[in-house]
Amino acid sequence: MSARLSLPARGTPSRLVKSLARLIGGVAPRPLFPLLALEGVTTMPWASATFDGARHRLDLRLHGDAADIGDALDRLVDGLADHEFDLPGQIVASARLVRLSVDPDPAVVAVALTVEVLTVMD
């Protein structure tokens, strides 16, 4: 059974989540992705002396078969630093996995993770 990926209505957070779903999903991205659930998005303005942008915190949960979750995590860990995000007018300055925890319930195979992405205006 697949669950719809719930996304922020529009804008950069929505594009970030869709792009991460493609990365985690592998070669064939699907609009219905059975392993990924979005639990929260926080966006805060960010600026330096020369750049304006935003810091995005994406709280996600992977659930399903242990082997599928392992493959998805491998793709995320191996590809996140070099992943090409589709963000018109913005550049991803950094993207990193900042939290990973396994659900302690033995009846459910689930992993909670948080990804932080810093974007700057192009």
Coordinates of C-alpha atoms in Angstrom, one line a residue:
M1 CA 0.0 0.0 0.0
S2 CA 1.4 3.4 -0.9
A3 CA 0.8 6.7 0.9
R4 CA 0.7 10.0 -0.8
L5 CA 3.7 12.3 0.0
S6 CA 2.2 15.3 1.7
L7 CA 4.0 18.4 0.6
P8 CA 4.0 22.1 1.6
A9 CA 1.7 23.9 -0.7
R10 CA 4.3 25.5 -2.9
G11 CA 7.7 27.2 -3.0
T12 CA 11.2 26.1 -2.0
P13 CA 10.2 23.6 0.7
S14 CA 7.9 21.7 -1.7
R15 CA 10.7 21.6 -4.3
L16 CA 13.2 20.4 -1.7
V17 CA 11.0 17.6 -0.5
K18 CA 10.2 16.5 -4.1
S19 CA 13.9 16.5 -5.0
L20 CA 14.7 14.4 -1.9
A21 CA 12.0 12.0 -2.7
R22 CA 13.6 11.5 -6.2
L23 CA 17.0 11.0 -4.5
I24 CA 15.7 8.5 -2.0
G25 CA 13.4 6.8 -4.5
G26 CA 16.3 5.9 -6.9
V27 CA 16.1 5.8 -10.6
A28 CA 12.4 6.0 -11.1
P29 CA 10.8 8.8 -9.0
R30 CA 7.1 8.3 -8.3
P31 CA 4.5 10.7 -7.1
L32 CA 3.3 8.0 -4.7
F33 CA 6.3 7.0 -2.7
P34 CA 5.5 4.3 -0.2
L35 CA 8.5 4.8 2.1
L36 CA 8.6 8.6 2.7
A37 CA 6.4 10.7 5.0
L38 CA 6.9 14.4 5.6
E39 CA 6.4 15.2 9.3
G40 CA 7.4 18.8 9.3
V41 CA 9.1 21.7 7.6
T42 CA 10.7 24.8 9.1
T43 CA 12.1 27.6 7.0
M44 CA 14.0 30.5 8.5
P45 CA 15.5 33.5 6.7
W46 CA 19.3 33.5 6.5
A47 CA 21.8 36.1 5.5
S48 CA 25.5 36.8 5.4
A49 CA 27.3 40.0 4.5
T50 CA 27.0 39.1 0.8
F51 CA 24.1 36.6 0.4
D52 CA 20.5 36.3 1.3
G53 CA 18.7 33.0 1.6
A54 CA 17.0 30.6 3.9
R55 CA 17.7 27.6 6.1
H56 CA 15.2 24.7 5.7
R57 CA 14.7 21.9 8.2
L58 CA 12.8 18.9 6.8
D59 CA 11.6 16.3 9.2
L60 CA 11.0 13.0 7.4
R61 CA 10.1 9.4 8.2
L62 CA 11.0 6.3 6.1
H63 CA 8.8 3.3 6.7
G64 CA 8.3 -0.1 5.1
D65 CA 10.5 -3.1 4.4
A66 CA 13.9 -3.0 6.2
A67 CA 15.8 -3.7 2.9
D68 CA 14.0 -0.9 1.1
I69 CA 14.7 1.6 3.9
G70 CA 18.4 0.5 3.9
D71 CA 18.6 1.1 0.2
A72 CA 16.9 4.5 0.5
L73 CA 19.2 5.6 3.3
D74 CA 22.2 4.5 1.3
R75 CA 21.1 6.7 -1.6
L76 CA 20.5 9.6 0.7
V77 CA 23.8 9.4 2.5
D78 CA 25.8 8.7 -0.7
G79 CA 24.1 11.3 -2.8
L80 CA 23.0 14.2 -0.6
A81 CA 26.2 16.3 -0.7
D82 CA 26.3 16.3 -4.6
H83 CA 22.6 16.2 -5.3
E84 CA 21.3 18.7 -7.9
F85 CA 18.2 20.4 -6.5
D86 CA 15.8 22.0 -8.9
L87 CA 15.4 25.4 -7.4
P88 CA 15.0 28.2 -10.0
G89 CA 16.8 31.4 -8.8
Q90 CA 18.4 29.7 -5.8
I91 CA 21.5 27.7 -5.1
V92 CA 21.9 25.0 -2.5
A93 CA 24.9 26.1 -0.4
S94 CA 24.7 23.0 1.8
A95 CA 22.5 20.0 2.4
R96 CA 23.2 17.6 5.3
L97 CA 21.6 14.8 7.3
V98 CA 21.5 16.1 10.9
R99 CA 19.5 13.4 12.6
L100 CA 18.7 9.8 12.1
S101 CA 16.9 7.6 14.6
V102 CA 15.3 4.1 14.3
D103 CA 11.8 3.6 15.7
P104 CA 12.1 1.4 18.7
D105 CA 8.8 -0.4 18.0
P106 CA 9.7 -3.9 16.8
A107 CA 6.3 -4.2 14.9
V108 CA 7.2 -1.2 12.7
V109 CA 10.2 -0.7 10.5
A110 CA 10.7 3.1 10.5
V111 CA 13.5 5.6 10.6
A112 CA 13.1 9.3 11.5
L113 CA 15.5 11.7 9.9
T114 CA 16.1 15.4 9.6
V115 CA 17.7 17.1 6.6
E116 CA 18.9 20.7 6.7
V117 CA 19.3 22.6 3.5
L118 CA 20.8 26.1 3.2
T119 CA 19.7 28.0 0.1
V120 CA 21.0 31.3 -1.2
M121 CA 19.5 33.6 -3.9
D122 CA 21.3 33.2 -7.3

